[in-house]
PDB file of C-alpha atoms in Angstrom:
ATOM      1  CA  MET D 357       0.000   0.000   0.000  1.00 55.00           C
ATOM      2  CA  ALA D 358       1.240   3.493  -0.857  1.00 52.00           C
ATOM      3  CA  SER D 359       0.897   6.351   1.610  1.00 54.00           C
ATOM      4  CA  GLU D 360       3.145   9.112   0.265  1.00 60.00           C
ATOM      5  CA  ILE D 361       2.789  11.149  -2.913  1.00 57.00           C
ATOM      6  CA  PRO D 362       5.283   9.660  -5.396  1.00 57.00           C
ATOM      7  CA  ALA D 363       7.371  12.180  -7.286  1.00 58.00           C
ATOM      8  CA  ALA D 364       6.644  12.583 -10.980  1.00 59.00           C
ATOM      9  CA  PRO D 365       8.853  10.408 -13.246  1.00 65.00           C
ATOM     10  CA  LEU D 366      12.025  12.200 -14.341  1.00 73.00           C
ATOM     11  CA  PHE D 367      11.256  11.557 -18.006  1.00 76.00           C
ATOM     12  CA  LEU D 368       7.938  13.398 -17.754  1.00 73.00           C
ATOM     13  CA  THR D 369       9.212  16.238 -15.572  1.00 73.00           C
ATOM     14  CA  GLN D 370      11.877  16.891 -18.204  1.00 79.00           C
ATOM     15  CA  VAL D 371       9.484  16.550 -21.124  1.00 81.00           C
ATOM     16  CA  TYR D 372       6.888  18.844 -19.577  1.00 77.00           C
ATOM     17  CA  GLN D 373       9.536  21.135 -18.047  1.00 75.00           C
ATOM     18  CA  VAL D 374       8.268  20.709 -14.524  1.00 67.00           C
ATOM     19  CA  HIS D 375      10.503  22.113 -11.790  1.00 64.00           C
ATOM     20  CA  SER D 376       9.915  20.002  -8.720  1.00 59.00           C
ATOM     21  CA  ASP D 377      11.118  20.657  -5.191  1.00 61.00           C
ATOM     22  CA  PRO D 378      12.353  17.317  -3.723  1.00 60.00           C
ATOM     23  CA  ALA D 379      10.900  18.321  -0.373  1.00 60.00           C
ATOM     24  CA  ASN D 380       7.546  19.040  -1.983  1.00 58.00           C
ATOM     25  CA  PRO D 381       7.265  16.652  -4.963  1.00 56.00           C
ATOM     26  CA  VAL D 382       5.062  17.216  -7.942  1.00 55.00           C
ATOM     27  CA  SER D 383       1.709  15.595  -7.361  1.00 54.00           C
ATOM     28  CA  LEU D 384       0.043  13.039  -9.623  1.00 52.00           C
ATOM     29  CA  TYR D 385      -3.422  14.325  -8.844  1.00 49.00           C
ATOM     30  CA  THR D 386      -5.302  17.038 -10.684  1.00 45.00           C
ATOM     31  CA  GLU D 387      -6.930  18.145  -7.436  1.00 52.00           C
ATOM     32  CA  SER D 388      -3.437  19.419  -6.637  1.00 51.00           C
ATOM     33  CA  ALA D 389      -2.189  22.640  -8.194  1.00 51.00           C
ATOM     34  CA  ARG D 390       1.124  20.887  -8.929  1.00 50.00           C
ATOM     35  CA  THR D 391       0.031  18.435 -11.616  1.00 54.00           C
ATOM     36  CA  PRO D 392       2.901  17.467 -13.971  1.00 52.00           C
ATOM     37  CA  THR D 393       0.910  17.819 -17.177  1.00 61.00           C
ATOM     38  CA  PRO D 394       0.609  21.506 -18.062  1.00 66.00           C
ATOM     39  CA  ALA D 395      -2.948  22.645 -17.605  1.00 68.00           C
ATOM     40  CA  SER D 396      -4.074  24.686 -20.570  1.00 74.00           C
ATOM     41  CA  THR D 397      -4.069  28.433 -20.137  1.00 68.00           C
ATOM     42  CA  ASP D 398      -5.909  28.719 -23.453  1.00 74.00           C
ATOM     43  CA  ASP D 399      -9.647  29.323 -23.240  1.00 79.00           C
ATOM     44  CA  ALA D 400     -10.063  27.703 -26.669  1.00 85.00           C
ATOM     45  CA  ARG D 401      -8.881  24.157 -25.997  1.00 91.00           C
ATOM     46  CA  PRO D 402      -7.165  21.815 -23.505  1.00 93.00           C
ATOM     47  CA  TYR D 403      -3.508  20.852 -23.528  1.00 92.00           C
ATOM     48  CA  VAL D 404      -3.403  17.675 -25.675  1.00 93.00           C
ATOM     49  CA  THR D 405      -0.976  14.755 -25.391  1.00 91.00           C
ATOM     50  CA  LEU D 406      -1.218  12.214 -28.211  1.00 92.00           C
ATOM     51  CA  THR D 407       0.307   8.888 -27.172  1.00 88.00           C
ATOM     52  CA  PHE D 408       0.494   5.438 -28.742  1.00 86.00           C
ATOM     53  CA  ALA D 409       2.694   2.365 -29.149  1.00 84.00           C
ATOM     54  CA  GLN D 410       3.817   1.176 -32.556  1.00 88.00           C
ATOM     55  CA  SER D 411       5.912  -1.519 -34.201  1.00 89.00           C
ATOM     56  CA  LEU D 412       9.019  -0.830 -36.275  1.00 91.00           C
ATOM     57  CA  ASP D 413       6.840  -0.855 -39.392  1.00 89.00           C
ATOM     58  CA  ALA D 414       4.496   1.766 -37.873  1.00 87.00           C
ATOM     59  CA  LYS D 415       1.618  -0.573 -37.039  1.00 88.00           C
ATOM     60  CA  ILE D 416      -0.443   0.019 -33.923  1.00 84.00           C
ATOM     61  CA  ALA D 417      -2.957  -2.846 -34.156  1.00 79.00           C
ATOM     62  CA  GLY D 418      -3.403  -6.253 -35.712  1.00 75.00           C
ATOM     63  CA  ILE D 419      -5.811  -7.501 -38.369  1.00 72.00           C
ATOM     64  CA  GLY D 420      -9.151  -5.711 -38.157  1.00 68.00           C
ATOM     65  CA  GLY D 421      -7.893  -3.452 -35.383  1.00 65.00           C
ATOM     66  CA  LYS D 422      -7.216  -6.311 -32.961  1.00 70.00           C
ATOM     67  CA  GLN D 423      -5.278  -5.177 -29.910  1.00 68.00           C
ATOM     68  CA  LEU D 424      -1.548  -5.975 -29.877  1.00 67.00           C
ATOM     69  CA  ALA D 425       0.750  -6.141 -26.850  1.00 67.00           C
ATOM     70  CA  LEU D 426       3.576  -4.434 -28.700  1.00 65.00           C
ATOM     71  CA  SER D 427       6.003  -3.860 -25.833  1.00 58.00           C
ATOM     72  CA  GLY D 428       8.188  -6.742 -24.604  1.00 51.00           C
ATOM     73  CA  LYS D 429       8.409  -8.109 -21.074  1.00 48.00           C
ATOM     74  CA  GLU D 430      11.870  -6.597 -20.629  1.00 41.00           C
ATOM     75  CA  SER D 431      10.379  -3.121 -20.696  1.00 39.00           C
ATOM     76  CA  LEU D 432       8.097  -4.038 -17.789  1.00 36.00           C
ATOM     77  CA  VAL D 433      10.981  -3.915 -15.296  1.00 33.00           C
ATOM     78  CA  MET D 434      12.127  -0.567 -16.644  1.00 32.00           C
ATOM     79  CA  THR D 435       8.558   0.708 -16.637  1.00 32.00           C
ATOM     80  CA  HIS D 436       8.062  -0.307 -13.014  1.00 32.00           C
ATOM     81  CA  TRP D 437      11.175   1.595 -12.042  1.00 30.00           C
ATOM     82  CA  TRP D 438      10.298   4.548 -14.213  1.00 36.00           C
ATOM     83  CA  VAL D 439       6.844   4.971 -12.730  1.00 36.00           C
ATOM     84  CA  ASN D 440       8.182   4.431  -9.201  1.00 34.00           C
ATOM     85  CA  ILE D 441       5.992   1.416  -8.484  1.00 32.00           C
ATOM     86  CA  SER D 442       6.789  -0.674  -5.422  1.00 31.00           C
ATOM     87  CA  PRO D 443       8.926  -3.791  -6.143  1.00 29.00           C
ATOM     88  CA  THR D 444       6.159  -5.904  -4.608  1.00 31.00           C
ATOM     89  CA  PHE D 445       3.594  -4.589  -7.075  1.00 30.00           C
ATOM     90  CA  VAL D 446       2.937  -6.987  -9.944  1.00 33.00           C
ATOM     91  CA  CYS D 447       1.246  -5.588 -13.026  1.00 35.00           C
ATOM     92  CA  GLU D 448      -1.631  -7.637 -14.446  1.00 36.00           C
ATOM     93  CA  ASN D 449      -0.518  -6.831 -17.976  1.00 38.00           C
ATOM     94  CA  SER D 450       2.815  -7.773 -19.548  1.00 38.00           C
ATOM     95  CA  CYS D 451       2.875  -4.687 -21.758  1.00 38.00           C
ATOM     96  CA  GLY D 452       5.256  -2.018 -20.491  1.00 41.00           C
ATOM     97  CA  ALA D 453       3.637   0.641 -22.659  1.00 43.00           C
ATOM     98  CA  PHE D 454       0.311  -0.091 -20.953  1.00 41.00           C
ATOM     99  CA  CYS D 455       1.788   0.513 -17.497  1.00 44.00           C
ATOM    100  CA  ARG D 456       3.313   3.768 -18.689  1.00 47.00           C
ATOM    101  CA  LYS D 457      -0.046   4.880 -20.047  1.00 47.00           C
ATOM    102  CA  VAL D 458      -1.755   4.113 -16.729  1.00 46.00           C
ATOM    103  CA  ARG D 459       0.622   6.445 -14.888  1.00 55.00           C
ATOM    104  CA  MET D 460       0.212   9.136 -17.531  1.00 66.00           C
ATOM    105  CA  ARG D 461      -3.544   8.876 -17.174  1.00 66.00           C
ATOM    106  CA  THR D 462      -3.397  10.244 -13.633  1.00 70.00           C
ATOM    107  CA  MET D 463      -1.779  13.381 -15.049  1.00 76.00           C
ATOM    108  CA  HIS D 464      -4.622  14.341 -17.372  1.00 82.00           C
ATOM    109  CA  ASP D 465      -8.143  15.572 -16.771  1.00 87.00           C
ATOM    110  CA  ALA D 466      -9.575  13.311 -19.481  1.00 91.00           C
ATOM    111  CA  ILE D 467      -8.582  10.409 -21.722  1.00 92.00           C
ATOM    112  CA  LEU D 468      -9.941   9.901 -25.225  1.00 96.00           C
ATOM    113  CA  VAL D 469     -10.374   6.872 -27.496  1.00 95.00           C
ATOM    114  CA  GLY D 470     -12.373   6.220 -30.637  1.00 95.00           C
ATOM    115  CA  ILE D 471     -15.352   3.908 -30.861  1.00 96.00           C
ATOM    116  CA  GLY D 472     -13.235   1.311 -32.693  1.00 91.00           C
ATOM    117  CA  THR D 473     -10.947   0.981 -29.676  1.00 90.00           C
ATOM    118  CA  ALA D 474     -13.926   1.015 -27.319  1.00 95.00           C
ATOM    119  CA  LEU D 475     -15.583  -1.873 -29.184  1.00 94.00           C
ATOM    120  CA  ASN D 476     -12.454  -3.953 -29.895  1.00 88.00           C
ATOM    121  CA  ASP D 477     -10.754  -3.613 -26.508  1.00 87.00           C
ATOM    122  CA  ASP D 478     -13.632  -2.755 -24.117  1.00 92.00           C
ATOM    123  CA  PRO D 479     -11.160  -0.611 -22.121  1.00 89.00           C
ATOM    124  CA  GLN D 480     -11.679   0.692 -18.606  1.00 87.00           C
ATOM    125  CA  LEU D 481      -9.437   3.784 -18.962  1.00 83.00           C
ATOM    126  CA  ASN D 482      -8.826   4.037 -15.242  1.00 71.00           C
ATOM    127  CA  THR D 483      -5.874   3.657 -12.866  1.00 64.00           C
ATOM    128  CA  ARG D 484      -6.715   0.250 -11.389  1.00 58.00           C
ATOM    129  CA  HIS D 485      -3.244  -1.187 -12.151  1.00 53.00           C
ATOM    130  CA  LEU D 486      -1.401   1.288  -9.921  1.00 57.00           C
ATOM    131  CA  PRO D 487      -0.586   0.196  -6.344  1.00 57.00           C
ATOM    132  CA  PRO D 488      -3.472   1.165  -4.034  1.00 61.00           C
ATOM    133  CA  PHE D 489      -3.117   3.721  -1.283  1.00 60.00           C
ATOM    134  CA  SER D 490      -3.602   2.715   2.324  1.00 64.00           C
ATOM    135  CA  ASP D 491      -6.996   3.493   3.829  1.00 66.00           C
ATOM    136  CA  ASP D 492      -5.568   6.318   5.960  1.00 66.00           C
ATOM    137  CA  ALA D 493      -3.630   7.957   3.109  1.00 60.00           C
ATOM    138  CA  PRO D 494      -4.740  11.559   2.472  1.00 54.00           C
ATOM    139  CA  HIS D 495      -4.461  11.155  -1.298  1.00 55.00           C
ATOM    140  CA  ARG D 496      -6.100   9.162  -4.059  1.00 61.00           C
ATOM    141  CA  TYR D 497      -5.159   8.684  -7.690  1.00 61.00           C
ATOM    142  CA  HIS D 498      -6.928  11.027 -10.018  1.00 68.00           C
ATOM    143  CA  CYS D 499      -9.221   9.088 -12.366  1.00 78.00           C
ATOM    144  CA  PRO D 500      -9.465  10.775 -15.777  1.00 85.00           C
ATOM    145  CA  ARG D 501     -12.778  11.416 -17.495  1.00 93.00           C
ATOM    146  CA  PRO D 502     -13.357   8.834 -20.284  1.00 96.00           C
ATOM    147  CA  ILE D 503     -14.110  10.452 -23.647  1.00 98.00           C
ATOM    148  CA  ILE D 504     -15.348   8.358 -26.594  1.00 98.00           C
ATOM    149  CA  LEU D 505     -15.716   9.595 -30.168  1.00 98.00           C
ATOM    150  CA  ASP D 506     -18.820   7.756 -31.366  1.00 97.00           C
ATOM    151  CA  THR D 507     -20.639   9.365 -34.284  1.00 95.00           C
ATOM    152  CA  HIS D 508     -23.180   6.535 -34.610  1.00 95.00           C
ATOM    153  CA  LEU D 509     -23.534   5.885 -30.844  1.00 97.00           C
ATOM    154  CA  ARG D 510     -22.421   2.256 -31.044  1.00 98.00           C
ATOM    155  CA  LEU D 511     -20.980   2.087 -27.519  1.00 98.00           C
ATOM    156  CA  SER D 512     -22.548  -0.813 -25.640  1.00 98.00           C
ATOM    157  CA  PRO D 513     -24.544   0.042 -22.502  1.00 98.00           C
ATOM    158  CA  ASP D 514     -22.855  -3.038 -21.005  1.00 98.00           C
ATOM    159  CA  SER D 515     -19.325  -1.745 -21.689  1.00 98.00           C
ATOM    160  CA  LYS D 516     -16.822  -1.745 -18.840  1.00 97.00           C
ATOM    161  CA  LEU D 517     -16.705   2.045 -18.960  1.00 97.00           C
ATOM    162  CA  LEU D 518     -20.390   2.297 -18.126  1.00 98.00           C
ATOM    163  CA  LYS D 519     -20.340  -0.618 -15.675  1.00 96.00           C
ATOM    164  CA  ASN D 520     -17.495   1.030 -13.769  1.00 94.00           C
ATOM    165  CA  PHE D 521     -19.439   4.273 -13.531  1.00 95.00           C
ATOM    166  CA  ARG D 522     -22.565   2.527 -12.284  1.00 96.00           C
ATOM    167  CA  GLU D 523     -20.503   0.608  -9.709  1.00 93.00           C
ATOM    168  CA  GLY D 524     -18.691   3.728  -8.523  1.00 88.00           C
ATOM    169  CA  THR D 525     -15.243   2.661  -9.767  1.00 85.00           C
ATOM    170  CA  GLY D 526     -15.016   5.052 -12.710  1.00 88.00           C
ATOM    171  CA  ARG D 527     -16.184   8.453 -13.851  1.00 92.00           C
ATOM    172  CA  ARG D 528     -19.164   9.092 -16.110  1.00 96.00           C
ATOM    173  CA  PRO D 529     -18.126   8.586 -19.747  1.00 98.00           C
ATOM    174  CA  TRP D 530     -18.758  11.428 -22.169  1.00 98.00           C
ATOM    175  CA  VAL D 531     -19.761  10.184 -25.602  1.00 99.00           C
ATOM    176  CA  PHE D 532     -19.284  12.681 -28.438  1.00 98.00           C
ATOM    177  CA  SER D 533     -21.446  12.541 -31.545  1.00 96.00           C
ATOM    178  CA  ILE D 534     -22.257  15.109 -34.228  1.00 94.00           C
ATOM    179  CA  GLU D 535     -25.242  17.432 -34.230  1.00 89.00           C
ATOM    180  CA  SER D 536     -26.735  16.307 -37.560  1.00 77.00           C
ATOM    181  CA  SER D 537     -26.836  12.651 -36.492  1.00 61.00           C
ATOM    182  CA  MET D 538     -29.517  13.297 -33.895  1.00 61.00           C
ATOM    183  CA  ALA D 539     -32.140  13.715 -36.634  1.00 74.00           C
ATOM    184  CA  ASP D 540     -31.948   9.949 -37.178  1.00 87.00           C
ATOM    185  CA  PRO D 541     -34.605   8.173 -35.053  1.00 91.00           C
ATOM    186  CA  ILE D 542     -32.352   5.135 -34.600  1.00 93.00           C
ATOM    187  CA  LEU D 543     -29.560   7.312 -33.215  1.00 93.00           C
ATOM    188  CA  PHE D 544     -32.031   9.177 -31.030  1.00 92.00           C
ATOM    189  CA  HIS D 545     -33.055   5.813 -29.546  1.00 95.00           C
ATOM    190  CA  ARG D 546     -29.415   4.822 -29.013  1.00 96.00           C
ATOM    191  CA  GLU D 547     -28.801   8.127 -27.245  1.00 96.00           C
ATOM    192  CA  ARG D 548     -31.595   7.390 -24.781  1.00 96.00           C
ATOM    193  CA  ILE D 549     -30.201   3.890 -24.121  1.00 98.00           C
ATOM    194  CA  LEU D 550     -26.679   5.202 -23.484  1.00 98.00           C
ATOM    195  CA  GLU D 551     -27.880   7.971 -21.197  1.00 98.00           C
ATOM    196  CA  ASP D 552     -30.043   5.514 -19.257  1.00 98.00           C
ATOM    197  CA  ALA D 553     -26.911   3.379 -18.846  1.00 98.00           C
ATOM    198  CA  GLY D 554     -25.017   6.361 -17.388  1.00 98.00           C
ATOM    199  CA  ALA D 555     -23.298   8.030 -20.332  1.00 98.00           C
ATOM    200  CA  LYS D 556     -23.460  11.726 -21.123  1.00 98.00           C
ATOM    201  CA  VAL D 557     -23.987  12.224 -24.863  1.00 98.00           C
ATOM    202  CA  ILE D 558     -22.587  15.495 -26.192  1.00 98.00           C
ATOM    203  CA  LYS D 559     -23.165  16.746 -29.740  1.00 96.00           C
ATOM    204  CA  VAL D 560     -20.616  18.893 -31.568  1.00 95.00           C
ATOM    205  CA  LEU D 561     -19.949  19.998 -35.133  1.00 93.00           C
ATOM    206  CA  GLY D 562     -19.079  17.367 -37.706  1.00 91.00           C
ATOM    207  CA  VAL D 563     -16.667  17.270 -40.663  1.00 87.00           C
ATOM    208  CA  ASP D 564     -17.185  14.657 -43.382  1.00 86.00           C
ATOM    209  CA  GLY D 565     -19.396  12.650 -41.043  1.00 88.00           C
ATOM    210  CA  LEU D 566     -16.843  12.615 -38.217  1.00 90.00           C
ATOM    211  CA  VAL D 567     -16.540  14.634 -35.026  1.00 93.00           C
ATOM    212  CA  SER D 568     -14.769  17.950 -35.669  1.00 92.00           C
ATOM    213  CA  ILE D 569     -11.666  17.880 -33.480  1.00 93.00           C
ATOM    214  CA  PRO D 570     -11.524  21.689 -33.051  1.00 92.00           C
ATOM    215  CA  SER D 571     -15.215  21.713 -32.050  1.00 93.00           C
ATOM    216  CA  LEU D 572     -14.597  18.796 -29.674  1.00 96.00           C
ATOM    217  CA  LEU D 573     -11.647  20.517 -28.016  1.00 95.00           C
ATOM    218  CA  GLU D 574     -13.465  23.813 -27.638  1.00 94.00           C
ATOM    219  CA  THR D 575     -16.406  22.013 -26.018  1.00 96.00           C
ATOM    220  CA  LEU D 576     -14.150  20.079 -23.653  1.00 96.00           C
ATOM    221  CA  ARG D 577     -12.425  23.287 -22.566  1.00 94.00           C
ATOM    222  CA  SER D 578     -15.783  24.949 -21.919  1.00 94.00           C
ATOM    223  CA  LEU D 579     -16.668  21.968 -19.699  1.00 95.00           C
ATOM    224  CA  GLY D 580     -13.548  22.492 -17.584  1.00 91.00           C
ATOM    225  CA  VAL D 581     -11.150  19.971 -19.160  1.00 91.00           C
ATOM    226  CA  ARG D 582      -7.639  21.465 -18.997  1.00 89.00           C
ATOM    227  CA  SER D 583      -5.596  18.530 -20.281  1.00 90.00           C
ATOM    228  CA  LEU D 584      -6.478  15.629 -22.560  1.00 93.00           C
ATOM    229  CA  MET D 585      -4.641  12.366 -23.222  1.00 90.00           C
ATOM    230  CA  VAL D 586      -5.482  10.842 -26.621  1.00 93.00           C
ATOM    231  CA  GLU D 587      -4.764   7.098 -26.915  1.00 87.00           C
ATOM    232  CA  GLY D 588      -6.173   6.247 -30.345  1.00 78.00           C
ATOM    233  CA  GLY D 589      -6.830   4.040 -32.250  1.00 83.00           C
ATOM    234  CA  ALA D 590      -5.662   4.526 -35.815  1.00 86.00           C
ATOM    235  CA  ARG D 591      -8.480   6.744 -37.080  1.00 87.00           C
ATOM    236  CA  VAL D 592      -8.336   8.962 -33.991  1.00 91.00           C
ATOM    237  CA  ILE D 593      -4.573   9.417 -34.383  1.00 90.00           C
ATOM    238  CA  GLN D 594      -5.040  10.293 -38.047  1.00 85.00           C
ATOM    239  CA  THR D 595      -7.854  12.693 -37.238  1.00 87.00           C
ATOM    240  CA  PHE D 596      -5.900  14.584 -34.579  1.00 90.00           C
ATOM    241  CA  LEU D 597      -2.749  14.818 -36.699  1.00 85.00           C
ATOM    242  CA  ALA D 598      -4.732  15.955 -39.746  1.00 80.00           C
ATOM    243  CA  ALA D 599      -6.945  18.349 -37.789  1.00 75.00           C
ATOM    244  CA  SER D 600      -4.364  21.129 -38.024  1.00 59.00           C
ATOM    245  CA  GLU D 601      -5.151  21.627 -41.689  1.00 52.00           C
ATOM    246  CA  ARG D 602      -8.845  22.109 -40.909  1.00 52.00           C
ATOM    247  CA  SER D 603      -8.807  23.868 -37.566  1.00 48.00           C
ATOM    248  CA  SER D 604      -8.363  27.313 -39.085  1.00 47.00           C
ATOM    249  CA  GLU D 605     -11.621  26.822 -40.993  1.00 49.00           C
ATOM    250  CA  LEU D 606     -13.611  26.290 -37.808  1.00 49.00           C
ATOM    251  CA  ARG D 607     -11.655  27.769 -34.890  1.00 52.00           C
ATOM    252  CA  THR D 608      -8.782  30.137 -34.281  1.00 51.00           C
ATOM    253  CA  PHE D 609      -6.170  27.760 -32.848  1.00 62.00           C
ATOM    254  CA  PRO D 610      -3.744  26.406 -35.499  1.00 68.00           C
ATOM    255  CA  ASN D 611      -2.789  23.081 -33.863  1.00 80.00           C
ATOM    256  CA  CYS D 612      -4.824  20.427 -32.076  1.00 88.00           C
ATOM    257  CA  VAL D 613      -1.936  18.602 -30.351  1.00 91.00           C
ATOM    258  CA  ASN D 614       0.768  19.870 -27.991  1.00 91.00           C
ATOM    259  CA  MET D 615       2.812  16.749 -27.251  1.00 91.00           C
ATOM    260  CA  VAL D 616       3.346  13.398 -28.973  1.00 92.00           C
ATOM    261  CA  ILE D 617       4.730  10.495 -26.922  1.00 89.00           C
ATOM    262  CA  VAL D 618       5.431   7.334 -28.913  1.00 89.00           C
ATOM    263  CA  THR D 619       6.623   3.931 -27.735  1.00 86.00           C
ATOM    264  CA  VAL D 620       8.411   1.975 -30.484  1.00 90.00           C
ATOM    265  CA  ALA D 621       8.640  -1.779 -29.956  1.00 88.00           C
ATOM    266  CA  PRO D 622      11.380  -3.846 -31.681  1.00 89.00           C
ATOM    267  CA  THR D 623       8.951  -5.978 -33.644  1.00 86.00           C
ATOM    268  CA  LEU D 624       7.379  -6.149 -37.085  1.00 87.00           C
ATOM    269  CA  VAL D 625       3.658  -6.687 -37.607  1.00 87.00           C
ATOM    270  CA  GLY D 626       3.391  -6.864 -41.408  1.00 87.00           C
ATOM    271  CA  ASN D 627       1.082  -5.478 -44.073  1.00 84.00           C
ATOM    272  CA  GLU D 628      -2.060  -6.901 -42.477  1.00 81.00           C
ATOM    273  CA  GLY D 629      -1.561  -4.766 -39.389  1.00 85.00           C
ATOM    274  CA  VAL D 630      -3.266  -1.399 -38.919  1.00 84.00           C
ATOM    275  CA  GLY D 631      -1.181   1.762 -39.277  1.00 86.00           C
ATOM    276  CA  TYR D 632      -2.065   5.384 -38.667  1.00 82.00           C
ATOM    277  CA  GLY D 633      -0.465   7.326 -41.531  1.00 73.00           C
ATOM    278  CA  PRO D 634      -1.723   6.225 -44.977  1.00 62.00           C
ATOM    279  CA  ASN D 635      -4.240   9.042 -45.414  1.00 65.00           C
ATOM    280  CA  LEU D 636      -2.118  11.867 -44.022  1.00 67.00           C
ATOM    281  CA  LEU D 637      -0.767  14.546 -46.336  1.00 60.00           C
ATOM    282  CA  SER D 638       2.866  15.297 -45.548  1.00 61.00           C
ATOM    283  CA  GLU D 639       2.575  19.010 -46.304  1.00 60.00           C
ATOM    284  CA  LYS D 640      -0.284  19.312 -43.797  1.00 67.00           C
ATOM    285  CA  LEU D 641       1.275  17.482 -40.865  1.00 76.00           C
ATOM    286  CA  PRO D 642       2.377  19.332 -37.717  1.00 83.00           C
ATOM    287  CA  ILE D 643       6.054  20.125 -37.247  1.00 88.00           C
ATOM    288  CA  LEU D 644       7.537  18.110 -34.357  1.00 92.00           C
ATOM    289  CA  GLN D 645      10.515  19.036 -32.215  1.00 94.00           C
ATOM    290  CA  HIS D 646      12.332  16.148 -30.534  1.00 96.00           C
ATOM    291  CA  LEU D 647      12.539  16.623 -26.777  1.00 94.00           C
ATOM    292  CA  LYS D 648      13.755  13.360 -25.309  1.00 92.00           C
ATOM    293  CA  THR D 649      14.279   9.681 -26.121  1.00 93.00           C
ATOM    294  CA  GLU D 650      14.599   7.026 -23.448  1.00 88.00           C
ATOM    295  CA  LEU D 651      15.337   3.305 -23.622  1.00 85.00           C
ATOM    296  CA  CYS D 652      12.785   1.290 -21.669  1.00 78.00           C
ATOM    297  CA  GLY D 653      13.931  -2.319 -21.733  1.00 77.00           C
ATOM    298  CA  ARG D 654      13.773  -3.280 -25.403  1.00 84.00           C
ATOM    299  CA  ASP D 655      11.451  -0.392 -26.242  1.00 87.00           C
ATOM    300  CA  VAL D 656      12.247   3.190 -27.135  1.00 89.00           C
ATOM    301  CA  VAL D 657      10.048   6.018 -25.848  1.00 87.00           C
ATOM    302  CA  MET D 658      10.161   9.328 -27.697  1.00 91.00           C
ATOM    303  CA  ALA D 659       8.651  12.650 -26.691  1.00 91.00           C
ATOM    304  CA  LEU D 660       8.057  15.269 -29.386  1.00 94.00           C
ATOM    305  CA  LYS D 661       6.617  18.748 -29.035  1.00 93.00           C
ATOM    306  CA  VAL D 662       4.359  20.242 -31.700  1.00 91.00           C
ATOM    307  CA  VAL D 663       5.898  23.557 -32.748  1.00 88.00           C
ATOM    308  CA  GLY D 664       3.934  24.435 -35.876  1.00 80.00           C
ATOM    309  CA  THR D 665       2.320  23.197 -39.056  1.00 70.00           C
TER     310      THR D 665
END
């Protein structure tokens, strides 16, 4: 059981340029004013971290979007050290990148996935894999708000996200759809089912039948979300990276991502795997500045800052 506030990992304090006093370590909880992830000072949108794991051939999922444990077991030891987990704590998942994501989740107000990931993986998007605090500890891990991009409202009312909320072990999921879709009686019925199951359905502007990322971010900021962690899958990654070319048409901010953190695993998936870059136009992609690269077992973790388009 943990009782003290663990200091933020050195990798992240350097990446996010956090200056921590050893006698008063940076907190991992957004209820603290000393959260490592920079809270947005922009009224237009939250601070956005885009993070994902990929193979050497830039694949992030298997056939049909099937989830892949891309990171090797060797990185698990490094990940446990890096996130300052107790040596007696045993992760339930052998994927080092997963453990790293869990710790990063506590540093963001909300965490976003697409409906494809929600259906294929049935994720919980919480911090259950971190070592629990003792009953008398004055702190608790911050649990990020789950955000799902779901134009056609296909999220199951029996999903783990909604079950966790109903059981008091997770926060209410926010499901984002587009305004025009609500004219469909089938979608209207699905909205009622999801809301009865505990979800909050929020409608924003759409672009080409998909949620407008600038409209999404503006809405999230208006609802008090200061920082957002985007986990994917492939279409979501594409949409956020490509949103820069469209954001000026809808909103004033030129970029939709602040930080990109990528874990590269030393493995090849092959042509049947799912990548994230085929539909991206190189002249429209954001300009990335390398900040830091760290070896984590067999994996390499890279942090890149978006500096322009």
